[in-house]
């Protein structure tokens, strides 16, 4: 069994189709005595609706997916080097691109028969933010095998472009006078300016980490709620199918009952007709018997 091919096929299915097909593939692997494949396939998680829509987008629009991956690499590089200019330029691009790609993913899901609610569309956007921020998430997304919203889908807020100071200007070429040297402010000291810059960056990073942690907690709550809803939807769909089946059986039983009642009514009429005929026959038989007895009596007397 080609496990990679099986995995790819499974993640092309809609979430409500995933579990049944996965279990069927596990059974197939076990029949083939391929325990390794069976374990690997059995360990696959059903994708959430948002993850499925994101995977669908990657498969349907690979060129646009590559553009987002390239932007993510640019942002991560700028973030590592604290390049304010590059961060400003990439940050402007990311918001426009994420809105566009999330809308296209929602349209693809709609066309595939699984429309997205506003909450799920928000999760798609969070996935795209995660692709930009996290190399591992980007790799899973690029393979179209995401199963849920990443736990750390935060934007590049640890050091925003606004938090970074402009690049220091070179000092004036005019030599300072003795008076100027004597009255130089301590705040103009290059070491102190560098220290102040580091402190601003550290404060920005601390604020970002705090808000990122809160964002992760909120996202986890949202993901859990959506997983619960999806499971409830699946159960409800199964219940509706069973109710529909039972209603069909009930309708058939009612039809059979109606036909049986009609047969009973016909049989009842036949029984009554037969009873009347039998009674009439008995009376005729009695008359004939009496007539015979009388004739016999008259013959004996003669």
C-alpha atoms as one frame of an Amber mdcrd trajectory, in Angstrom:
protein
   0.000   0.000   0.000   1.295   3.469  -0.941   0.671   5.250   2.359   1.530
   8.707   1.039  -0.985   8.307  -1.760  -3.628   7.137   0.710  -2.957  10.102
   3.008  -3.202  12.523   0.103  -6.508  10.985  -0.977  -7.918  11.127   2.557
  -7.129  14.809   2.992  -8.933  15.583  -0.249 -12.181  14.336   1.309 -14.609
  16.583   3.125 -14.343  16.286   6.927 -17.607  14.358   7.274 -16.310  11.727
   4.836 -12.873  11.384   6.412 -13.382   8.979   9.335 -15.289   6.284   7.452
 -12.790   6.256   4.590  -9.805   6.304   6.957 -11.169   3.310   8.872 -11.803
   1.474   5.601  -8.185   2.089   4.548  -6.944   0.850   7.947  -8.951  -2.344
   7.494  -7.519  -2.720   3.993  -3.962  -2.365   5.322  -4.632  -4.938   8.044
  -6.014  -7.402   5.518  -2.794  -6.887   3.554  -0.788  -7.608   6.768   0.783
  -4.132   6.536   0.852  -3.209  10.229   3.044  -0.131   9.736   0.660   1.372
   7.181  -2.345   0.491   9.335  -0.882   2.262  12.377   0.106   5.333  10.404
  -3.278   5.692   8.708  -5.168   5.020  11.945  -3.250   7.879  13.559  -4.461
  10.446  11.039  -6.751  13.119  12.467  -9.861  14.335  10.735  -9.292  17.936
   9.587 -11.487  20.675  10.909 -13.591  22.504   8.365 -11.172  25.458   8.386
  -8.140  23.211   7.884  -9.889  21.335   5.071 -10.771  24.608   3.314  -7.158
  25.783   3.677  -5.836  22.503   2.251  -8.324  22.784  -0.597  -7.023  26.256
  -1.423  -3.416  25.016  -1.552  -4.350  22.268  -4.014  -6.515  24.501  -6.195
  -4.279  27.624  -6.218  -0.642  26.510  -5.829   0.810  29.711  -7.315  -1.000
  31.958  -4.840   0.015  29.572  -2.071   3.655  29.970  -3.127   3.299  33.762
  -2.945   2.106  33.509   0.659   4.979  31.167   1.520   7.480  33.621   0.019
   5.940  36.488   1.969   6.197  34.430   5.146   9.893  33.861   4.595  10.380
  37.587   4.005   8.521  38.465   7.206  10.387  35.930   9.297  13.717  37.191
   7.962  12.783  40.804   8.660  11.600  39.826  12.122  14.888  38.096  12.897
  16.997  41.014  11.709  14.698  43.753  13.062  14.675  45.327   9.609  12.057
  48.080  10.062  11.823  48.972   6.386  11.340  45.391   5.275   8.820  44.777
   8.060   6.763  47.814   7.064   6.622  46.758   3.425   5.831  43.079   4.161
   3.251  43.950   6.828   1.256  46.004   4.348   1.227  43.054   1.953   0.247
  40.395   4.486  -3.101  41.916   5.527  -4.235  42.344   1.931  -3.079  38.875
   0.925  -4.626  37.096   3.907  -8.022  38.735   3.321  -7.909  37.790  -0.363
  -6.805  34.194   0.179  -9.304  33.578   2.978 -12.107  34.810   0.727 -10.961
  32.535  -2.095 -10.775  29.541   0.282 -14.342  30.242   1.426 -15.512  30.375
  -2.197 -13.855  27.031  -2.950 -15.487  25.468   0.110 -18.861  26.832  -0.992
 -18.394  25.313  -4.457 -17.431  21.980  -2.882 -20.681  21.882  -0.921 -19.333
  22.874   2.511 -19.998  26.590   3.086 -18.040  28.268   5.890 -19.569  30.199
   8.750 -18.048  33.512   9.792 -16.304  31.797  12.729 -14.730  29.206  10.427
 -13.634  31.920   7.975 -11.896  33.630  10.895 -10.096  30.331  11.615  -8.947
  30.205   7.983  -7.429  33.661   8.427  -5.688  32.486  11.599  -4.216  29.553
   9.682  -2.842  31.935   7.067  -1.306  34.111   9.790   0.278  30.950  11.199
   1.714  30.112   7.776   3.437  33.500   7.737   4.748  33.276  11.281   5.777
  29.625  11.673   7.982  27.639   9.292   6.561  24.281  10.470   2.983  25.415
   9.938   3.979  26.697   6.505   5.385  23.276   5.578   2.225  21.421   6.707
   0.026  23.913   4.875   2.118  23.646   1.714   1.635  19.849   1.808  -2.173
  20.388   2.111  -2.298  18.230   5.242  -3.283  20.583   8.037  -5.803  19.102
  10.479  -6.615  22.082  12.690  -5.849  25.722  13.378  -2.256  25.952  14.675
  -1.983  26.541  18.401   0.216  29.615  17.936  -1.421  31.519  15.109  -0.149
  34.952  16.016   0.982  37.759  13.769   4.395  39.411  13.792   3.630  41.549
  16.806   6.690  40.734  18.904   8.491  43.606  17.226   6.205  45.647  15.045
   7.548  48.129  12.484   6.159  50.973  14.603   8.097  49.754  17.651  11.392
  49.963  15.839  13.234  53.284  15.810  14.391  54.776  12.594  17.973  53.944
  11.671  20.389  56.278  13.419  21.627  59.142  11.327  25.393  59.552  10.991
  26.863  62.199  13.255  27.571  65.660  11.895  31.001  66.077  10.333  31.636
  69.415  12.062  33.978  68.939  14.947  32.402  69.906  18.267  33.746  72.899
  20.128  35.146  72.620  23.594  31.961  74.146  25.000  29.846  71.668  23.155
  31.899  68.765  24.423  31.511  70.016  27.924  27.764  70.379  27.803  26.880
  67.226  25.859  23.754  65.672  27.297  23.989  62.224  28.734  20.972  61.254
  26.591  23.075  61.920  23.456  25.572  59.239  24.413  25.510  56.506  21.679
  25.654  53.733  24.274  22.659  55.171  26.070  20.721  55.504  22.821  21.435
  51.855  22.007  20.383  50.825  25.511  17.144  52.807  25.206  16.456  51.157
  21.888  16.978  47.692  23.374  14.668  48.539  26.253  11.931  49.674  23.858
  12.299  46.467  21.856  12.203  44.355  25.030   9.070  46.141  26.271   7.433
  45.636  22.882   8.404  41.984  22.920   6.996  41.482  26.430   3.705  43.135
  25.472   3.536  41.012  22.340   4.230  37.760  24.190   1.465  38.554  26.657
  -1.073  39.345  23.944   0.089  36.333  21.908  -0.522  34.045  24.879  -4.014
  35.471  25.253  -4.589  35.033  21.522  -3.524  31.396  21.759  -5.883  30.762
  24.668  -8.758  32.375  22.795  -7.918  30.445  19.647  -7.795  27.159  21.566
 -11.224  27.882  23.021 -12.573  28.703  19.568 -11.011  25.582  18.038 -12.453
  23.387  20.790 -15.881  24.942  20.319 -15.733  24.404  16.569 -14.563  20.804
  17.036 -17.466  20.210  19.419 -19.897  21.770  16.967 -18.507  19.723  14.098
 -18.865  16.520  16.124 -22.419  17.534  17.059 -23.201  18.254  13.412 -21.917
  14.804  12.472 -24.058  13.155  15.153 -27.062  15.199  14.091 -26.531  14.194
  10.475 -26.411  10.535  11.503 -29.524  10.953  13.612 -31.341  12.633  10.730
 -30.369   9.747   8.470 -31.680   7.218  10.992 -34.895   9.199  11.463 -35.352
   9.346   7.702 -34.806   5.603   7.454 -37.242   4.913  10.289 -39.808   7.240
   8.751 -39.472   5.338   5.485 -39.967   2.043   7.322 -42.927   3.528   9.177
 -44.475   4.680   5.919 -44.024   1.207   4.463 -45.556  -0.344   7.593 -48.506
   2.011   7.366 -49.012   1.071   3.720 -48.847  -2.606   4.619 -51.328  -2.014
   7.449 -53.706  -0.214   5.108 -53.528  -3.059   2.610 -54.035  -5.596   5.391
 -57.043  -3.702   6.706 -58.533  -3.650   3.221 -57.962  -7.404   3.002 -59.566
  -7.845   6.429 -62.571  -5.809   5.322 -62.961  -7.908   2.159 -62.560 -11.106
   4.174 -65.136  -9.881   6.691 -67.594  -9.235   3.881 -66.859 -12.659   2.425
 -67.388 -14.262   5.828 -70.757 -12.532   6.247 -71.833 -13.511   2.741 -70.747
 -17.073   3.378 -72.599 -17.110   6.714 -75.793 -15.895   5.052 -75.415 -18.490
   2.297 -74.803 -21.237   4.849 -77.852 -20.197   6.861 -79.965 -20.178   3.724
 -78.628 -23.578   2.764 -79.431 -24.971   6.214 -82.997 -23.714   6.003 -83.362
 -25.237   2.559 -81.931 -28.486   3.844 -84.360 -28.481   6.764 -87.324 -27.963
   4.448 -86.127 -30.712   2.177 -85.649 -33.033   5.147 -89.155 -32.335   6.397
 -90.623 -32.904   2.961 -88.742 -36.190   2.679 -89.950 -37.341   6.079 -93.542
 -36.505   5.163 -93.311 -38.349   1.864 -91.841 -41.349   3.573 -94.626 -41.357
   6.162 -97.310 -41.139   3.502 -95.751 -44.025   1.601 -95.707 -46.261   4.679
 -99.380 -45.608   5.420-100.337 -46.510   1.862
